[in-house]
Coordinates of C-alpha atoms in Angstrom, one line a residue:
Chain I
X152 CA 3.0 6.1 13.6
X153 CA 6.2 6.3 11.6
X154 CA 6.4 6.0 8.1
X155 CA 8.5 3.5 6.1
X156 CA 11.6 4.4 4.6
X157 CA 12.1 2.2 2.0
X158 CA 10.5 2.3 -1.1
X159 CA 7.8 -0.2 -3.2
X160 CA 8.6 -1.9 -6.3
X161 CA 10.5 0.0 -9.3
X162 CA 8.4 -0.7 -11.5
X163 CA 5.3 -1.9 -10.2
X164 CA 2.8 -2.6 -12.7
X165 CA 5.3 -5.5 -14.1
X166 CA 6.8 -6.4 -10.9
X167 CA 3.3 -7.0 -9.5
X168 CA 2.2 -8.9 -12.7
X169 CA 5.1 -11.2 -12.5
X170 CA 5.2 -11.8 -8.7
X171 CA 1.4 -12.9 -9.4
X172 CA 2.0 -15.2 -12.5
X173 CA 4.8 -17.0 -10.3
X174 CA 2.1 -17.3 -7.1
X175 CA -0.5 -18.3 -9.8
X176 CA 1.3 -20.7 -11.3
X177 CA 2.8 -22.2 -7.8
X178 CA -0.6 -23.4 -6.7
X179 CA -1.8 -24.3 -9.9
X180 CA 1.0 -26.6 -10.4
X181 CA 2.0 -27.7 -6.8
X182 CA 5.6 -28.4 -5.6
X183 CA 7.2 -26.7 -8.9
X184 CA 9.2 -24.2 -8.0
X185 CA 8.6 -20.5 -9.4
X186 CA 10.9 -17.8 -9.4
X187 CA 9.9 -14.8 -7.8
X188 CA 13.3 -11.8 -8.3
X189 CA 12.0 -8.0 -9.1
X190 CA 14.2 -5.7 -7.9
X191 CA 13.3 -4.4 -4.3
X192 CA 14.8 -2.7 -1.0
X193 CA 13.8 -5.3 1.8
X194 CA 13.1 -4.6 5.7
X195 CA 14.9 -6.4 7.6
X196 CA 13.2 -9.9 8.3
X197 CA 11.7 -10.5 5.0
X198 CA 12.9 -12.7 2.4
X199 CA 12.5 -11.3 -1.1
X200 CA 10.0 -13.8 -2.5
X201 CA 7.8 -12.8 0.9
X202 CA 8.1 -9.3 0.4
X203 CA 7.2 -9.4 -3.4
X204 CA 3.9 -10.8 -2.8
X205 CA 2.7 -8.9 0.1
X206 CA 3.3 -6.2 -2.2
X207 CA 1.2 -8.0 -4.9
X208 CA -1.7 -9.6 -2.7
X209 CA -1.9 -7.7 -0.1
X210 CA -4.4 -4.7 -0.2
X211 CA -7.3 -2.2 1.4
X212 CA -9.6 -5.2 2.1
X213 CA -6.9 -8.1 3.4
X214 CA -6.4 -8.6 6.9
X215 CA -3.0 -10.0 7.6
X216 CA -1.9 -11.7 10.7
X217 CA 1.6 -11.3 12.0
X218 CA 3.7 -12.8 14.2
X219 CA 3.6 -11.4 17.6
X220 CA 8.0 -10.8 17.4
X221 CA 7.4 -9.1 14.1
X222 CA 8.9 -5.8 13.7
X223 CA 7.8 -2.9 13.3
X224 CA 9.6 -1.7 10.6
X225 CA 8.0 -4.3 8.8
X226 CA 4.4 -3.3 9.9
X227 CA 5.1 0.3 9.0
X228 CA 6.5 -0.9 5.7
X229 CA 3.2 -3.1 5.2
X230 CA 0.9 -0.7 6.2
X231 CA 2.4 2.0 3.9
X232 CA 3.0 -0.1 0.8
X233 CA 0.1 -2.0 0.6
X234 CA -3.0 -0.4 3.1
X235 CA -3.7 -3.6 4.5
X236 CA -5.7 -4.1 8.0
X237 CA -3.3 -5.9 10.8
X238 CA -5.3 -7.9 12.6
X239 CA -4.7 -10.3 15.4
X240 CA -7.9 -12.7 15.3
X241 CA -6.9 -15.9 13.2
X242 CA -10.4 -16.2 12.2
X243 CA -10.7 -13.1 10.1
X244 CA -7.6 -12.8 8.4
X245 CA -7.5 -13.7 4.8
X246 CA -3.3 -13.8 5.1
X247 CA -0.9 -14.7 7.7
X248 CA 2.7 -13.7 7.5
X249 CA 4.6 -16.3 9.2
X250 CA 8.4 -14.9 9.1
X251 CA 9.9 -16.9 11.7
X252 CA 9.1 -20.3 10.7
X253 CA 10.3 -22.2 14.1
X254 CA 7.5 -20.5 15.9
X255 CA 4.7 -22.1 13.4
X256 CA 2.3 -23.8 15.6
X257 CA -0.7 -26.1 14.4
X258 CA -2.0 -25.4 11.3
X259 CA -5.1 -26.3 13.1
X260 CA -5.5 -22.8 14.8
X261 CA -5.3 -21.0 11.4
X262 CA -8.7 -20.4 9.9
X263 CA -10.0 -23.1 7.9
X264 CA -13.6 -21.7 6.1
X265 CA -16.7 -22.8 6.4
X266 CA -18.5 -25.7 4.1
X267 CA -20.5 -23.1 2.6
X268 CA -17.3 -20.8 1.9
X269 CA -14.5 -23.0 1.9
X270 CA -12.6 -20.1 -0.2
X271 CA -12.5 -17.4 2.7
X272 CA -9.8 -19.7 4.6
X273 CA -6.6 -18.3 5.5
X274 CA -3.3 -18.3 3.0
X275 CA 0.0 -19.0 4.8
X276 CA 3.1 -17.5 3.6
X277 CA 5.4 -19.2 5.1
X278 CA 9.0 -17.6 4.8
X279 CA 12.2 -20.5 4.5
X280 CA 15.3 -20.9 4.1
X281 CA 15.8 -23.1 1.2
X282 CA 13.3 -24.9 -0.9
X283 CA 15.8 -27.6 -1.0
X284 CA 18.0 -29.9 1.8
X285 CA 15.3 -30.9 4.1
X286 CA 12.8 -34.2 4.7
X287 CA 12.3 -35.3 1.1
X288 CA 8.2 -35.9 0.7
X289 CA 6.0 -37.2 -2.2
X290 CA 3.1 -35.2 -3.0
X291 CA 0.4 -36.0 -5.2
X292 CA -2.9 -34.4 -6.2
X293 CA -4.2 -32.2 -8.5
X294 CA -2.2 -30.4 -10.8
X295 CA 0.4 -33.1 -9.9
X296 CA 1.5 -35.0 -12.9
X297 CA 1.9 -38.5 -10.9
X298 CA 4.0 -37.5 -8.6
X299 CA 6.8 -34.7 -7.5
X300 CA 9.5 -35.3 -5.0
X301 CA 10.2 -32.3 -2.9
X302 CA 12.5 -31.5 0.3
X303 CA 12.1 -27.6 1.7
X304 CA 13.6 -27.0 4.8
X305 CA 10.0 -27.3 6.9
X306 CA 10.1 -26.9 10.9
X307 CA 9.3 -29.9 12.7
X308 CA 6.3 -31.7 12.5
X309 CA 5.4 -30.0 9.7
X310 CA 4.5 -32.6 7.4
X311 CA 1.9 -34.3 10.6
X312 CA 0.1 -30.5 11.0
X313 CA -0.1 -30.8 6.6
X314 CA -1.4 -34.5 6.3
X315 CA -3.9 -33.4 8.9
X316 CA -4.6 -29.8 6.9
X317 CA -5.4 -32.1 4.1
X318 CA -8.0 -34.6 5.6
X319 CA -10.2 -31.7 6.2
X320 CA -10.8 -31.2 2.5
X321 CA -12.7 -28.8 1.1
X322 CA -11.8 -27.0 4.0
X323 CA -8.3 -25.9 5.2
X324 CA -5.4 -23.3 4.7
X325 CA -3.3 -22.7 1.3
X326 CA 0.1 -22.6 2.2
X327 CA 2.9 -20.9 0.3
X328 CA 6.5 -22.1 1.1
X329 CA 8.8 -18.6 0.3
X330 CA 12.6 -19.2 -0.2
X331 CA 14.6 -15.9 -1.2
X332 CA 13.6 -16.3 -4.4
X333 CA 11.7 -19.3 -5.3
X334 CA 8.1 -20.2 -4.1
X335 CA 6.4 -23.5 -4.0
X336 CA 2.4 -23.5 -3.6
X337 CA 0.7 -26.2 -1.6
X338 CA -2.6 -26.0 -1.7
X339 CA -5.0 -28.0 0.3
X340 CA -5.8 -30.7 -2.1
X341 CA -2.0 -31.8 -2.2
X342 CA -1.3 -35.5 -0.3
X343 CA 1.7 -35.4 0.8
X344 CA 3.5 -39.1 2.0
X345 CA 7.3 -40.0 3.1
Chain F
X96 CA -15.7 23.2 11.1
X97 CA -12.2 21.1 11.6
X98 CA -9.2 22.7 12.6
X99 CA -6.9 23.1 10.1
X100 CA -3.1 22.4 10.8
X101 CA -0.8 24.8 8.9
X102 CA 0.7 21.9 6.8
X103 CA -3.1 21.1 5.8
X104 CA -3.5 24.4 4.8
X105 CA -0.6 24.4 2.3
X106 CA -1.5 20.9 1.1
X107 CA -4.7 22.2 0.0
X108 CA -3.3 25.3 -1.3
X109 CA -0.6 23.2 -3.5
X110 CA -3.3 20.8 -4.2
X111 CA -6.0 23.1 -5.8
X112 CA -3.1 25.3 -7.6
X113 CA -2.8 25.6 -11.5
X114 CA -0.1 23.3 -12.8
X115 CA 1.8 25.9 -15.3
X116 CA 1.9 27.9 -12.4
X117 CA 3.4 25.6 -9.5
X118 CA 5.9 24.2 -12.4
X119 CA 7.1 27.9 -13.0
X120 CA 7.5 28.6 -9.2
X121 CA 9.1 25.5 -8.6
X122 CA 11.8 26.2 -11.9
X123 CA 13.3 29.1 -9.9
X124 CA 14.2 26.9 -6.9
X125 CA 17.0 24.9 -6.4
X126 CA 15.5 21.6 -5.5
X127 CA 17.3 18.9 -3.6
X128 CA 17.6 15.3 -5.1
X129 CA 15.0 13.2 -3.9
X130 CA 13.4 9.7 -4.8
X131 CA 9.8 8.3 -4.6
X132 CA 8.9 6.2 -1.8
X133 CA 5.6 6.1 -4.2
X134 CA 5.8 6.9 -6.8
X135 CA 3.1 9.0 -8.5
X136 CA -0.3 6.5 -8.9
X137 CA -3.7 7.4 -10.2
X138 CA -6.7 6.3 -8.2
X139 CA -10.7 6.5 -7.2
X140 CA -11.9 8.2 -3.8
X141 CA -15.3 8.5 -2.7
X142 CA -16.5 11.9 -2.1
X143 CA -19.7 12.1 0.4
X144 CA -21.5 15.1 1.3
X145 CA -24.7 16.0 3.6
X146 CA -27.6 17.5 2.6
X147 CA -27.2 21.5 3.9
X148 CA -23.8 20.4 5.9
X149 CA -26.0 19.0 8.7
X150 CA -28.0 15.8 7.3
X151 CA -27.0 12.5 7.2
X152 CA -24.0 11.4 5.0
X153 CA -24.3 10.5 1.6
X154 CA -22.3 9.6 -1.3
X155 CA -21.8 12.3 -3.7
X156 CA -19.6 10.7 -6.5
X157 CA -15.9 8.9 -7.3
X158 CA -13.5 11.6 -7.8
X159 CA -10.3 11.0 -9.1
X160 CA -6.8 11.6 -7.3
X161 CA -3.6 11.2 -7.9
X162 CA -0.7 10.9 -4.9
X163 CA 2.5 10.2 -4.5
X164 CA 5.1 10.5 -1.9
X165 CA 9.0 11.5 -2.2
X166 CA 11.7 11.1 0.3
X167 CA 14.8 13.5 0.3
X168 CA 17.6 14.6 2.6
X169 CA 18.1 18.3 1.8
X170 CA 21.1 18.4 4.9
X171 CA 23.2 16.1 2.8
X172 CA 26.6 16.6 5.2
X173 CA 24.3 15.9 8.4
X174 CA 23.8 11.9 7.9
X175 CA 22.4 11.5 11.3
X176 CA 19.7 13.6 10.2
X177 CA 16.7 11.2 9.3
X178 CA 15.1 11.9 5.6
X179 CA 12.1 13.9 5.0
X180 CA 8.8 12.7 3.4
X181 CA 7.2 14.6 1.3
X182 CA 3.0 13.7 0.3
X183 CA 1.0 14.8 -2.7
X184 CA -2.7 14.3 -3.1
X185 CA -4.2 16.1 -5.8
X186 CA -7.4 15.2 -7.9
X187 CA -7.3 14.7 -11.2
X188 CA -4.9 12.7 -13.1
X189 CA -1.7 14.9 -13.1
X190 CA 1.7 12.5 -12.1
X191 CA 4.0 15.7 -12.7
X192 CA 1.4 17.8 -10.3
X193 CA 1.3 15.4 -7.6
X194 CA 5.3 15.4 -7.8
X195 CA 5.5 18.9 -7.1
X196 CA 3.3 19.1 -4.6
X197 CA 4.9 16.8 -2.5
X198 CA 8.0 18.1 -3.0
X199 CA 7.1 21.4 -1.4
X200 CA 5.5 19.7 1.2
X201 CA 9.0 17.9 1.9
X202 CA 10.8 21.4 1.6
X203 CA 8.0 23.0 3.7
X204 CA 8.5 20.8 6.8
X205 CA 12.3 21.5 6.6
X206 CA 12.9 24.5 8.7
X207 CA 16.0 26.0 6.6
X208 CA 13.5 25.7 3.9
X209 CA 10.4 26.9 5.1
X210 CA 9.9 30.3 5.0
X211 CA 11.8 30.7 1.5
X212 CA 9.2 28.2 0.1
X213 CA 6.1 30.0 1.8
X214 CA 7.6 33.5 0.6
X215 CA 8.3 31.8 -3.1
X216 CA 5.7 29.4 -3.6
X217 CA 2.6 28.9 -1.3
X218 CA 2.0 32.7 -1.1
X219 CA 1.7 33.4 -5.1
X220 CA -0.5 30.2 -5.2
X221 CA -2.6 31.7 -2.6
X222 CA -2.6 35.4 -4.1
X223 CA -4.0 33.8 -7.2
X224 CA -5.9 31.9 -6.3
X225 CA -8.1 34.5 -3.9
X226 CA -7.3 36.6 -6.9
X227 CA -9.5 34.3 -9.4
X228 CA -12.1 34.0 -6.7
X229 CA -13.1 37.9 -6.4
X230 CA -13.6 37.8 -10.6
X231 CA -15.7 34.5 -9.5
X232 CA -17.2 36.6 -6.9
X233 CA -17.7 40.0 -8.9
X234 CA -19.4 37.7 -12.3
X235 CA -21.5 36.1 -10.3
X236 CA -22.6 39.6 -8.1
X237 CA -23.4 41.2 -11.7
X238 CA -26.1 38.9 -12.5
X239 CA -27.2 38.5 -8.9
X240 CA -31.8 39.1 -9.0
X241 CA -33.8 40.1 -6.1
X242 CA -37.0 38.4 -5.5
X243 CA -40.0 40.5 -3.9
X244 CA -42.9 38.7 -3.0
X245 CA -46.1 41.2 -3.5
X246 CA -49.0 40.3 -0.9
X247 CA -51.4 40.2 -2.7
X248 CA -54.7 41.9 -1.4
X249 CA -57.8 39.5 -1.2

């Protein structure tokens, strides 16, 4: 196997921290954007808001699903930066890098946990264009003040596969919606309506 | 016993080589730029060991190491030419060491460089190092006891 060319953070104990604040704070306070922007030499493929928190949550233990058209300069740059098992059954993987968004399927075939361990579901990062322009939707829920108005540029359907991701509270997959450099959490306690 | 590839060999000898010494060596050379593709980081590896080489595997202890990896180009004018990586695992808690180590194991893989940085480098390290374990050798003979076991008559 070839080795990456392209180097990690610059400075990675503070580019880490503050990738993880943003992610943090994204599902804590759902549809608010964060900023994610260190300073970092991308593969080609990745947005930088993707890229920053593979970097951050991605380690020896996670097993990350890819896409099957990911490249493998990306893999390679994974792999080196981060350790992390690549791992093709949906069922074990605690992350799954979704970089070409058109090709999302359900969000029914991603791993949802178990009643005893709802927590061991998978987390979607879900790489977009623009956190802004598309369907506007209403979410609610907790960590929602009332109510926030949102409109990222989603594929199709996406808002049906979510509504149905949320009736099977208190399982069900964590979704983090990357533009280049903002981030919106959506965790699965969020309603969302037209 | 695993077969040992020549670049393992000088890994291990830059690894287990005395840090004033390496950063002497490594003074008289003219080193290429180069940038970390990681850079230096301190962590925990698990050592494990088997009872008389043979028994089952058990874990010994955490050790500490330190690694890092640098990238660098020393045939500037060729751009074709892809870069060269260069890793450094070393225990202990030494950045600077880990630097240097895998910069000669860049250098080492490049084959203008090579033998300049085996004459320069990797064979002092070695020389003392085989050097400091004869006197290990030669203390340790000087105090060495003979046990005789006396049958005893019954």
């Amino acid at each position: 196997m070839t080795i990456t060319q392209l180097p990690g953070f610059s400075h990675p104990v503070h580019d880490v921290q503050m990738t993880f604040r943003a992610l943090m704070n994204a599902l804590a306070r759902p549809g608010k954007h964060q900023s994610i922007s260190p300073e970092l030499a991308l593969p080609e493929g990745i947005n930088l808001s993707c890229a920053a928190a593979c970097l951050t949550l991605l380690d020896l233990e996670t097993q990350v699903w890819l896409q099957a058209n990911t490249s493998e300069m990306i893999k390679n740059w994974l792999v080196f930066h981060t350790g992390c098992r690549l791992t093709t059954d949906l069922s074990k993987a605690d992350f799954a890098l979704i970089l070409d968004s058109s090709k999302l399927s359900e969000l029914s075939c991603f791993y949802p946990g178990t009643d005893e361990e709802p927590q061991t579901s998978t987390t979607l990062f879900l790489q977009i264009n623009s956190l802004t322009g598309g369907e506007p939707v209403k979410l609610t829920g907790p960590g929602i003040l009332g109510e926030i108005h949102i409109s990222p540029i989603v594929p199709e359907n996406f808002w049906n596969e979510w509504r149905k991701n949320h009736l099977t509270y208190p399982l069900g997959v964590d979704i983090l919606l990357m533009a280049e450099t903002e981030v919106i959490g959506l965790p699965r306690t969020v309603k969302a309506e037209e | 016993m695993n077969v040992h590839t020549i670049r393992q060999a000088w890994m291990a000898t830059l690894a287990k080589a005395e840090l004033q010494q390496l950063e002497v060596l490594i003074q008289e050379l003219d080193v290429p730029e180069y940038k970390f593709l990681r850079s230096p980081e301190i962590g925990l590896a698990m050592v494990r060991g088997r009872a008389g080489g043979t028994g089952e595997a058990f874990n010994l202890g955490e050790i500490t190491i330190t690694r890092c990896v640098i990238q660098m180009n020393p045939d500037q004018d060729r751009l074709c030419d892809q870069a060269i990586s260069g890793f450094g695992y070393v225990a202990g808690r030494s950045l600077r060491h880990a630097e240097l180590a895998a910069i000669c194991d860049a250098l080492l893989q490049h084959p203008s460089w090579y033998e300049q940085i085996d004459r320069e480098i990797i064979q002092p390290l070695r020389s003392t190092a085989q050097h400091q374990q004869e006197i290990k050798q030669q203390q340790t003979a000087a105090t060495k006891v003979n046990f005789f076991t006396l049958l005893r008559g019954e």
